[in-house]
PDB file of N, CA and C in Angstrom:
ATOM      1  N   LEU T  77       0.808  -1.211   0.000  1.00 89.00           N
ATOM      2  CA  LEU T  77       0.000   0.000   0.000  1.00 89.00           C
ATOM      3  C   LEU T  77       0.846   1.268   0.000  1.00 89.00           C
ATOM      4  N   GLY T  78       2.160   1.104   0.028  1.00 91.00           N
ATOM      5  CA  GLY T  78       3.039   2.263  -0.046  1.00 91.00           C
ATOM      6  C   GLY T  78       3.468   2.836   1.298  1.00 91.00           C
ATOM      7  N   TYR T  79       3.058   2.224   2.385  1.00 92.00           N
ATOM      8  CA  TYR T  79       3.466   2.697   3.703  1.00 92.00           C
ATOM      9  C   TYR T  79       4.780   2.044   4.100  1.00 92.00           C
ATOM     10  N   THR T  80       5.589   2.745   4.872  1.00 93.00           N
ATOM     11  CA  THR T  80       6.797   2.174   5.453  1.00 93.00           C
ATOM     12  C   THR T  80       6.431   1.670   6.830  1.00 93.00           C
ATOM     13  N   THR T  81       6.745   0.424   7.115  1.00 94.00           N
ATOM     14  CA  THR T  81       6.345  -0.167   8.396  1.00 94.00           C
ATOM     15  C   THR T  81       7.540  -0.720   9.154  1.00 94.00           C
ATOM     16  N   GLU T  82       7.365  -0.803  10.451  1.00 94.00           N
ATOM     17  CA  GLU T  82       8.312  -1.451  11.359  1.00 94.00           C
ATOM     18  C   GLU T  82       7.476  -2.310  12.297  1.00 94.00           C
ATOM     19  N   ALA T  83       8.051  -3.369  12.808  1.00 93.00           N
ATOM     20  CA  ALA T  83       7.337  -4.236  13.743  1.00 93.00           C
ATOM     21  C   ALA T  83       8.198  -4.507  14.968  1.00 93.00           C
ATOM     22  N   VAL T  84       7.533  -4.633  16.093  1.00 92.00           N
ATOM     23  CA  VAL T  84       8.195  -5.046  17.330  1.00 92.00           C
ATOM     24  C   VAL T  84       7.409  -6.222  17.896  1.00 92.00           C
ATOM     25  N   SER T  85       8.005  -6.941  18.824  1.00 89.00           N
ATOM     26  CA  SER T  85       7.387  -8.191  19.267  1.00 89.00           C
ATOM     27  C   SER T  85       6.676  -8.126  20.611  1.00 89.00           C
ATOM     28  N   SER T  86       6.641  -6.948  21.242  1.00 91.00           N
ATOM     29  CA  SER T  86       5.952  -6.853  22.530  1.00 91.00           C
ATOM     30  C   SER T  86       5.553  -5.407  22.811  1.00 91.00           C
ATOM     31  N   GLY T  87       4.681  -5.257  23.781  1.00 92.00           N
ATOM     32  CA  GLY T  87       4.283  -3.925  24.204  1.00 92.00           C
ATOM     33  C   GLY T  87       5.446  -3.140  24.773  1.00 92.00           C
ATOM     34  N   GLU T  88       6.261  -3.812  25.534  1.00 94.00           N
ATOM     35  CA  GLU T  88       7.431  -3.152  26.118  1.00 94.00           C
ATOM     36  C   GLU T  88       8.359  -2.633  25.016  1.00 94.00           C
ATOM     37  N   GLU T  89       8.563  -3.440  23.978  1.00 93.00           N
ATOM     38  CA  GLU T  89       9.404  -3.011  22.864  1.00 93.00           C
ATOM     39  C   GLU T  89       8.773  -1.835  22.115  1.00 93.00           C
ATOM     40  N   ALA T  90       7.461  -1.834  22.000  1.00 94.00           N
ATOM     41  CA  ALA T  90       6.771  -0.732  21.327  1.00 94.00           C
ATOM     42  C   ALA T  90       6.998   0.582  22.066  1.00 94.00           C
ATOM     43  N   ILE T  91       6.907   0.536  23.374  1.00 95.00           N
ATOM     44  CA  ILE T  91       7.121   1.748  24.174  1.00 95.00           C
ATOM     45  C   ILE T  91       8.558   2.234  24.015  1.00 95.00           C
ATOM     46  N   GLU T  92       9.509   1.337  24.052  1.00 96.00           N
ATOM     47  CA  GLU T  92      10.912   1.722  23.858  1.00 96.00           C
ATOM     48  C   GLU T  92      11.122   2.285  22.455  1.00 96.00           C
ATOM     49  N   TYR T  93      10.480   1.701  21.470  1.00 96.00           N
ATOM     50  CA  TYR T  93      10.616   2.151  20.082  1.00 96.00           C
ATOM     51  C   TYR T  93      10.165   3.601  19.925  1.00 96.00           C
ATOM     52  N   VAL T  94       9.011   3.937  20.496  1.00 96.00           N
ATOM     53  CA  VAL T  94       8.491   5.305  20.313  1.00 96.00           C
ATOM     54  C   VAL T  94       9.228   6.329  21.179  1.00 96.00           C
ATOM     55  N   LYS T  95      10.003   5.874  22.134  1.00 96.00           N
ATOM     56  CA  LYS T  95      10.835   6.813  22.898  1.00 96.00           C
ATOM     57  C   LYS T  95      11.897   7.427  22.000  1.00 96.00           C
ATOM     58  N   GLU T  96      12.319   6.684  20.977  1.00 93.00           N
ATOM     59  CA  GLU T  96      13.409   7.116  20.104  1.00 93.00           C
ATOM     60  C   GLU T  96      12.940   7.601  18.738  1.00 93.00           C
ATOM     61  N   ARG T  97      11.666   7.336  18.388  1.00 93.00           N
ATOM     62  CA  ARG T  97      11.183   7.653  17.047  1.00 93.00           C
ATOM     63  C   ARG T  97       9.752   8.165  17.095  1.00 93.00           C
ATOM     64  N   LEU T  98       9.439   9.045  16.173  1.00 94.00           N
ATOM     65  CA  LEU T  98       8.060   9.457  15.966  1.00 94.00           C
ATOM     66  C   LEU T  98       7.455   8.550  14.904  1.00 94.00           C
ATOM     67  N   VAL T  99       6.243   8.133  15.120  1.00 95.00           N
ATOM     68  CA  VAL T  99       5.537   7.312  14.131  1.00 95.00           C
ATOM     69  C   VAL T  99       4.193   7.962  13.828  1.00 95.00           C
ATOM     70  N   ASP T 100       3.734   7.794  12.606  1.00 96.00           N
ATOM     71  CA  ASP T 100       2.461   8.394  12.212  1.00 96.00           C
ATOM     72  C   ASP T 100       1.275   7.641  12.790  1.00 96.00           C
ATOM     73  N   LEU T 101       1.394   6.315  12.846  1.00 96.00           N
ATOM     74  CA  LEU T 101       0.267   5.480  13.262  1.00 96.00           C
ATOM     75  C   LEU T 101       0.786   4.168  13.819  1.00 96.00           C
ATOM     76  N   ILE T 102       0.133   3.697  14.862  1.00 96.00           N
ATOM     77  CA  ILE T 102       0.451   2.389  15.432  1.00 96.00           C
ATOM     78  C   ILE T 102      -0.714   1.452  15.158  1.00 96.00           C
ATOM     79  N   VAL T 103      -0.403   0.260  14.660  1.00 94.00           N
ATOM     80  CA  VAL T 103      -1.401  -0.805  14.540  1.00 94.00           C
ATOM     81  C   VAL T 103      -1.172  -1.693  15.752  1.00 94.00           C
ATOM     82  N   LEU T 104      -2.138  -1.695  16.628  1.00 91.00           N
ATOM     83  CA  LEU T 104      -1.969  -2.284  17.954  1.00 91.00           C
ATOM     84  C   LEU T 104      -2.837  -3.516  18.126  1.00 91.00           C
ATOM     85  N   ASP T 105      -2.214  -4.653  18.360  1.00 89.00           N
ATOM     86  CA  ASP T 105      -2.957  -5.890  18.644  1.00 89.00           C
ATOM     87  C   ASP T 105      -3.291  -5.910  20.130  1.00 89.00           C
ATOM     88  N   MET T 106      -4.493  -6.255  20.477  1.00 83.00           N
ATOM     89  CA  MET T 106      -4.908  -6.251  21.879  1.00 83.00           C
ATOM     90  C   MET T 106      -4.342  -7.421  22.664  1.00 83.00           C
ATOM     91  N   ILE T 107      -4.177  -8.568  22.016  1.00 80.00           N
ATOM     92  CA  ILE T 107      -3.688  -9.757  22.711  1.00 80.00           C
ATOM     93  C   ILE T 107      -2.270 -10.048  22.227  1.00 80.00           C
ATOM     94  N   MET T 108      -1.329 -10.010  23.174  1.00 77.00           N
ATOM     95  CA  MET T 108       0.062 -10.311  22.846  1.00 77.00           C
ATOM     96  C   MET T 108       0.522 -11.462  23.729  1.00 77.00           C
ATOM     97  N   PRO T 109       1.464 -12.264  23.246  1.00 73.00           N
ATOM     98  CA  PRO T 109       1.816 -13.498  23.935  1.00 73.00           C
ATOM     99  C   PRO T 109       2.392 -13.352  25.339  1.00 73.00           C
ATOM    100  N   LYS T 110       3.087 -12.255  25.612  1.00 78.00           N
ATOM    101  CA  LYS T 110       3.678 -12.113  26.947  1.00 78.00           C
ATOM    102  C   LYS T 110       3.695 -10.648  27.334  1.00 78.00           C
ATOM    103  N   GLY T 111       3.749 -10.378  28.587  1.00 85.00           N
ATOM    104  CA  GLY T 111       3.876  -9.000  29.047  1.00 85.00           C
ATOM    105  C   GLY T 111       2.604  -8.197  28.906  1.00 85.00           C
ATOM    106  N   MET T 112       2.758  -6.971  28.463  1.00 88.00           N
ATOM    107  CA  MET T 112       1.661  -6.014  28.397  1.00 88.00           C
ATOM    108  C   MET T 112       0.652  -6.379  27.309  1.00 88.00           C
ATOM    109  N   ASN T 113      -0.613  -6.035  27.551  1.00 88.00           N
ATOM    110  CA  ASN T 113      -1.600  -6.185  26.488  1.00 88.00           C
ATOM    111  C   ASN T 113      -1.642  -4.898  25.670  1.00 88.00           C
ATOM    112  N   GLY T 114      -2.474  -4.857  24.655  1.00 88.00           N
ATOM    113  CA  GLY T 114      -2.531  -3.706  23.775  1.00 88.00           C
ATOM    114  C   GLY T 114      -2.950  -2.424  24.456  1.00 88.00           C
ATOM    115  N   CYS T 115      -3.916  -2.505  25.350  1.00 88.00           N
ATOM    116  CA  CYS T 115      -4.384  -1.309  26.049  1.00 88.00           C
ATOM    117  C   CYS T 115      -3.285  -0.745  26.948  1.00 88.00           C
ATOM    118  N   GLU T 116      -2.614  -1.608  27.686  1.00 92.00           N
ATOM    119  CA  GLU T 116      -1.512  -1.162  28.548  1.00 92.00           C
ATOM    120  C   GLU T 116      -0.387  -0.535  27.722  1.00 92.00           C
ATOM    121  N   THR T 117      -0.128  -1.132  26.561  1.00 93.00           N
ATOM    122  CA  THR T 117       0.895  -0.598  25.671  1.00 93.00           C
ATOM    123  C   THR T 117       0.517   0.799  25.194  1.00 93.00           C
ATOM    124  N   TYR T 118      -0.719   0.958  24.745  1.00 92.00           N
ATOM    125  CA  TYR T 118      -1.151   2.259  24.250  1.00 92.00           C
ATOM    126  C   TYR T 118      -1.127   3.302  25.364  1.00 92.00           C
ATOM    127  N   GLU T 119      -1.497   2.909  26.554  1.00 94.00           N
ATOM    128  CA  GLU T 119      -1.449   3.826  27.694  1.00 94.00           C
ATOM    129  C   GLU T 119      -0.008   4.309  27.923  1.00 94.00           C
ATOM    130  N   GLY T 120       0.954   3.391  27.846  1.00 95.00           N
ATOM    131  CA  GLY T 120       2.361   3.765  28.005  1.00 95.00           C
ATOM    132  C   GLY T 120       2.854   4.664  26.887  1.00 95.00           C
ATOM    133  N   ILE T 121       2.425   4.385  25.669  1.00 95.00           N
ATOM    134  CA  ILE T 121       2.817   5.207  24.526  1.00 95.00           C
ATOM    135  C   ILE T 121       2.228   6.606  24.646  1.00 95.00           C
ATOM    136  N   LYS T 122       0.997   6.714  25.111  1.00 95.00           N
ATOM    137  CA  LYS T 122       0.341   8.019  25.253  1.00 95.00           C
ATOM    138  C   LYS T 122       1.053   8.902  26.275  1.00 95.00           C
ATOM    139  N   LYS T 123       1.731   8.306  27.240  1.00 95.00           N
ATOM    140  CA  LYS T 123       2.499   9.090  28.208  1.00 95.00           C
ATOM    141  C   LYS T 123       3.696   9.753  27.531  1.00 95.00           C
ATOM    142  N   ILE T 124       4.205   9.139  26.491  1.00 96.00           N
ATOM    143  CA  ILE T 124       5.351   9.672  25.752  1.00 96.00           C
ATOM    144  C   ILE T 124       4.877  10.633  24.656  1.00 96.00           C
ATOM    145  N   HIS T 125       3.867  10.201  23.913  1.00 95.00           N
ATOM    146  CA  HIS T 125       3.316  10.981  22.799  1.00 95.00           C
ATOM    147  C   HIS T 125       1.792  11.073  22.976  1.00 95.00           C
ATOM    148  N   PRO T 126       1.319  12.058  23.708  1.00 95.00           N
ATOM    149  CA  PRO T 126      -0.108  12.145  24.047  1.00 95.00           C
ATOM    150  C   PRO T 126      -1.075  12.145  22.861  1.00 95.00           C
ATOM    151  N   LYS T 127      -0.632  12.552  21.685  1.00 93.00           N
ATOM    152  CA  LYS T 127      -1.533  12.594  20.527  1.00 93.00           C
ATOM    153  C   LYS T 127      -1.287  11.448  19.547  1.00 93.00           C
ATOM    154  N   GLN T 128      -0.619  10.394  20.000  1.00 95.00           N
ATOM    155  CA  GLN T 128      -0.281   9.280  19.113  1.00 95.00           C
ATOM    156  C   GLN T 128      -1.526   8.618  18.534  1.00 95.00           C
ATOM    157  N   LYS T 129      -1.568   8.509  17.214  1.00 95.00           N
ATOM    158  CA  LYS T 129      -2.673   7.836  16.526  1.00 95.00           C
ATOM    159  C   LYS T 129      -2.437   6.335  16.551  1.00 95.00           C
ATOM    160  N   ALA T 130      -3.539   5.593  16.650  1.00 95.00           N
ATOM    161  CA  ALA T 130      -3.447   4.137  16.641  1.00 95.00           C
ATOM    162  C   ALA T 130      -4.753   3.555  16.133  1.00 95.00           C
ATOM    163  N   ILE T 131      -4.655   2.372  15.553  1.00 94.00           N
ATOM    164  CA  ILE T 131      -5.836   1.566  15.295  1.00 94.00           C
ATOM    165  C   ILE T 131      -5.641   0.259  16.043  1.00 94.00           C
ATOM    166  N   ILE T 132      -6.738  -0.378  16.348  1.00 90.00           N
ATOM    167  CA  ILE T 132      -6.714  -1.583  17.175  1.00 90.00           C
ATOM    168  C   ILE T 132      -7.143  -2.771  16.336  1.00 90.00           C
ATOM    169  N   THR T 133      -6.451  -3.886  16.521  1.00 90.00           N
ATOM    170  CA  THR T 133      -6.843  -5.119  15.864  1.00 90.00           C
ATOM    171  C   THR T 133      -6.849  -6.256  16.875  1.00 90.00           C
ATOM    172  N   SER T 134      -7.755  -7.204  16.652  1.00 81.00           N
ATOM    173  CA  SER T 134      -7.842  -8.374  17.523  1.00 81.00           C
ATOM    174  C   SER T 134      -8.653  -9.448  16.818  1.00 81.00           C
ATOM    175  N   GLY T 135      -8.394 -10.671  17.182  1.00 74.00           N
ATOM    176  CA  GLY T 135      -9.175 -11.784  16.660  1.00 74.00           C
ATOM    177  C   GLY T 135     -10.420 -12.033  17.478  1.00 74.00           C
ATOM    178  N   PHE T 136     -10.584 -11.267  18.539  1.00 71.00           N
ATOM    179  CA  PHE T 136     -11.723 -11.448  19.429  1.00 71.00           C
ATOM    180  C   PHE T 136     -12.710 -10.300  19.265  1.00 71.00           C
ATOM    181  N   ALA T 137     -13.850 -10.441  19.879  1.00 68.00           N
ATOM    182  CA  ALA T 137     -14.871  -9.388  19.853  1.00 68.00           C
ATOM    183  C   ALA T 137     -14.327  -8.135  20.535  1.00 68.00           C
ATOM    184  N   GLU T 138     -15.024  -7.047  20.375  1.00 70.00           N
ATOM    185  CA  GLU T 138     -14.612  -5.777  20.988  1.00 70.00           C
ATOM    186  C   GLU T 138     -14.725  -5.893  22.506  1.00 70.00           C
ATOM    187  N   THR T 139     -13.581  -6.044  23.168  1.00 73.00           N
ATOM    188  CA  THR T 139     -13.520  -6.285  24.611  1.00 73.00           C
ATOM    189  C   THR T 139     -13.491  -4.977  25.392  1.00 73.00           C
ATOM    190  N   GLU T 140     -13.498  -5.098  26.696  1.00 78.00           N
ATOM    191  CA  GLU T 140     -13.367  -3.915  27.557  1.00 78.00           C
ATOM    192  C   GLU T 140     -12.025  -3.232  27.342  1.00 78.00           C
ATOM    193  N   ASP T 141     -10.959  -4.022  27.074  1.00 77.00           N
ATOM    194  CA  ASP T 141      -9.647  -3.422  26.785  1.00 77.00           C
ATOM    195  C   ASP T 141      -9.684  -2.610  25.500  1.00 77.00           C
ATOM    196  N   VAL T 142     -10.401  -3.094  24.499  1.00 78.00           N
ATOM    197  CA  VAL T 142     -10.547  -2.341  23.246  1.00 78.00           C
ATOM    198  C   VAL T 142     -11.270  -1.027  23.533  1.00 78.00           C
ATOM    199  N   LYS T 143     -12.342  -1.112  24.291  1.00 80.00           N
ATOM    200  CA  LYS T 143     -13.108   0.099  24.631  1.00 80.00           C
ATOM    201  C   LYS T 143     -12.251   1.078  25.438  1.00 80.00           C
ATOM    202  N   ALA T 144     -11.443   0.552  26.348  1.00 83.00           N
ATOM    203  CA  ALA T 144     -10.565   1.420  27.158  1.00 83.00           C
ATOM    204  C   ALA T 144      -9.517   2.096  26.280  1.00 83.00           C
ATOM    205  N   ALA T 145      -8.942   1.371  25.335  1.00 83.00           N
ATOM    206  CA  ALA T 145      -7.950   1.963  24.432  1.00 83.00           C
ATOM    207  C   ALA T 145      -8.590   3.044  23.572  1.00 83.00           C
ATOM    208  N   ARG T 146      -9.812   2.824  23.153  1.00 83.00           N
ATOM    209  CA  ARG T 146     -10.500   3.836  22.345  1.00 83.00           C
ATOM    210  C   ARG T 146     -10.797   5.077  23.184  1.00 83.00           C
ATOM    211  N   LYS T 147     -11.106   4.892  24.460  1.00 86.00           N
ATOM    212  CA  LYS T 147     -11.325   6.044  25.343  1.00 86.00           C
ATOM    213  C   LYS T 147     -10.029   6.845  25.515  1.00 86.00           C
ATOM    214  N   LEU T 148      -8.881   6.158  25.431  1.00 84.00           N
ATOM    215  CA  LEU T 148      -7.584   6.829  25.518  1.00 84.00           C
ATOM    216  C   LEU T 148      -7.257   7.600  24.236  1.00 84.00           C
ATOM    217  N   GLY T 149      -7.996   7.311  23.171  1.00 84.00           N
ATOM    218  CA  GLY T 149      -7.769   8.035  21.925  1.00 84.00           C
ATOM    219  C   GLY T 149      -7.469   7.179  20.718  1.00 84.00           C
ATOM    220  N   ALA T 150      -7.390   5.865  20.897  1.00 87.00           N
ATOM    221  CA  ALA T 150      -7.159   4.996  19.739  1.00 87.00           C
ATOM    222  C   ALA T 150      -8.337   5.108  18.781  1.00 87.00           C
ATOM    223  N   GLY T 151      -8.049   4.939  17.512  1.00 89.00           N
ATOM    224  CA  GLY T 151      -9.073   5.048  16.492  1.00 89.00           C
ATOM    225  C   GLY T 151      -9.861   3.772  16.323  1.00 89.00           C
ATOM    226  N   LYS T 152     -10.113   3.436  15.086  1.00 87.00           N
ATOM    227  CA  LYS T 152     -10.977   2.313  14.753  1.00 87.00           C
ATOM    228  C   LYS T 152     -10.446   0.979  15.254  1.00 87.00           C
ATOM    229  N   TYR T 153     -11.393   0.072  15.445  1.00 88.00           N
ATOM    230  CA  TYR T 153     -11.121  -1.317  15.791  1.00 88.00           C
ATOM    231  C   TYR T 153     -11.396  -2.147  14.544  1.00 88.00           C
ATOM    232  N   ILE T 154     -10.447  -2.996  14.168  1.00 91.00           N
ATOM    233  CA  ILE T 154     -10.621  -3.865  13.009  1.00 91.00           C
ATOM    234  C   ILE T 154     -10.408  -5.312  13.453  1.00 91.00           C
ATOM    235  N   LYS T 155     -11.428  -6.137  13.213  1.00 88.00           N
ATOM    236  CA  LYS T 155     -11.410  -7.518  13.690  1.00 88.00           C
ATOM    237  C   LYS T 155     -10.702  -8.427  12.682  1.00 88.00           C
ATOM    238  N   LYS T 156      -9.853  -9.297  13.220  1.00 88.00           N
ATOM    239  CA  LYS T 156      -9.195 -10.314  12.399  1.00 88.00           C
ATOM    240  C   LYS T 156     -10.202 -11.414  12.077  1.00 88.00           C
ATOM    241  N   PRO T 157     -10.119 -12.069  10.977  1.00 92.00           N
ATOM    242  CA  PRO T 157      -9.209 -11.773   9.878  1.00 92.00           C
ATOM    243  C   PRO T 157      -9.737 -10.589   9.076  1.00 92.00           C
ATOM    244  N   TYR T 158      -8.843  -9.751   8.623  1.00 92.00           N
ATOM    245  CA  TYR T 158      -9.235  -8.606   7.806  1.00 92.00           C
ATOM    246  C   TYR T 158      -8.531  -8.713   6.458  1.00 92.00           C
ATOM    247  N   THR T 159      -9.069  -8.024   5.495  1.00 94.00           N
ATOM    248  CA  THR T 159      -8.455  -8.014   4.167  1.00 94.00           C
ATOM    249  C   THR T 159      -7.485  -6.845   4.069  1.00 94.00           C
ATOM    250  N   ILE T 160      -6.633  -6.884   3.074  1.00 94.00           N
ATOM    251  CA  ILE T 160      -5.706  -5.776   2.844  1.00 94.00           C
ATOM    252  C   ILE T 160      -6.488  -4.504   2.538  1.00 94.00           C
ATOM    253  N   ASP T 161      -7.618  -4.638   1.850  1.00 95.00           N
ATOM    254  CA  ASP T 161      -8.452  -3.465   1.558  1.00 95.00           C
ATOM    255  C   ASP T 161      -9.028  -2.864   2.835  1.00 95.00           C
ATOM    256  N   GLN T 162      -9.516  -3.711   3.734  1.00 94.00           N
ATOM    257  CA  GLN T 162     -10.063  -3.218   5.010  1.00 94.00           C
ATOM    258  C   GLN T 162      -8.979  -2.499   5.806  1.00 94.00           C
ATOM    259  N   MET T 163      -7.812  -3.114   5.896  1.00 94.00           N
ATOM    260  CA  MET T 163      -6.721  -2.503   6.650  1.00 94.00           C
ATOM    261  C   MET T 163      -6.299  -1.198   5.989  1.00 94.00           C
ATOM    262  N   GLY T 164      -6.175  -1.198   4.673  1.00 95.00           N
ATOM    263  CA  GLY T 164      -5.774   0.006   3.969  1.00 95.00           C
ATOM    264  C   GLY T 164      -6.730   1.168   4.190  1.00 95.00           C
ATOM    265  N   MET T 165      -8.027   0.908   4.118  1.00 95.00           N
ATOM    266  CA  MET T 165      -9.021   1.962   4.327  1.00 95.00           C
ATOM    267  C   MET T 165      -8.992   2.464   5.770  1.00 95.00           C
ATOM    268  N   THR T 166      -8.822   1.554   6.716  1.00 94.00           N
ATOM    269  CA  THR T 166      -8.770   1.929   8.130  1.00 94.00           C
ATOM    270  C   THR T 166      -7.551   2.811   8.395  1.00 94.00           C
ATOM    271  N   ILE T 167      -6.409   2.429   7.858  1.00 95.00           N
ATOM    272  CA  ILE T 167      -5.187   3.222   8.031  1.00 95.00           C
ATOM    273  C   ILE T 167      -5.378   4.602   7.407  1.00 95.00           C
ATOM    274  N   LYS T 168      -5.877   4.648   6.196  1.00 95.00           N
ATOM    275  CA  LYS T 168      -6.072   5.920   5.500  1.00 95.00           C
ATOM    276  C   LYS T 168      -6.998   6.844   6.285  1.00 95.00           C
ATOM    277  N   GLU T 169      -8.116   6.307   6.760  1.00 94.00           N
ATOM    278  CA  GLU T 169      -9.068   7.117   7.528  1.00 94.00           C
ATOM    279  C   GLU T 169      -8.432   7.677   8.793  1.00 94.00           C
ATOM    280  N   GLU T 170      -7.662   6.859   9.487  1.00 94.00           N
ATOM    281  CA  GLU T 170      -7.052   7.322  10.733  1.00 94.00           C
ATOM    282  C   GLU T 170      -5.970   8.370  10.470  1.00 94.00           C
ATOM    283  N   LEU T 171      -5.180   8.170   9.452  1.00 95.00           N
ATOM    284  CA  LEU T 171      -4.128   9.138   9.137  1.00 95.00           C
ATOM    285  C   LEU T 171      -4.704  10.489   8.702  1.00 95.00           C
ATOM    286  N   GLU T 172      -5.885  10.471   8.113  1.00 94.00           N
ATOM    287  CA  GLU T 172      -6.510  11.706   7.643  1.00 94.00           C
ATOM    288  C   GLU T 172      -7.214  12.484   8.751  1.00 94.00           C
ATOM    289  N   LYS T 173      -7.360  11.907   9.918  1.00 87.00           N
ATOM    290  CA  LYS T 173      -8.026  12.597  11.045  1.00 87.00           C
ATOM    291  C   LYS T 173      -7.177  13.743  11.527  1.00 87.00           C
TER     292      LYS T 173
END
């Protein structure tokens, strides 16, 4: 889709990553294998960059953690499995806000 992307393997790594770099948008998975969940990660990122844009993805229904992340300022929630078109439109909409 023409975007430049980077990936990290945990919430803790995401927080460390944004301490050193500005990013336009974070695609945040709510369920991660170890450590922090997506909501906790976004909360930590918001302490560093209060206006950080994010979209949320998960293979599960819209949980309380998803709702909490959205209250913190995260944008749309996109449920897995999603298509490249769905993800592309969601990213575009969030970046244009």
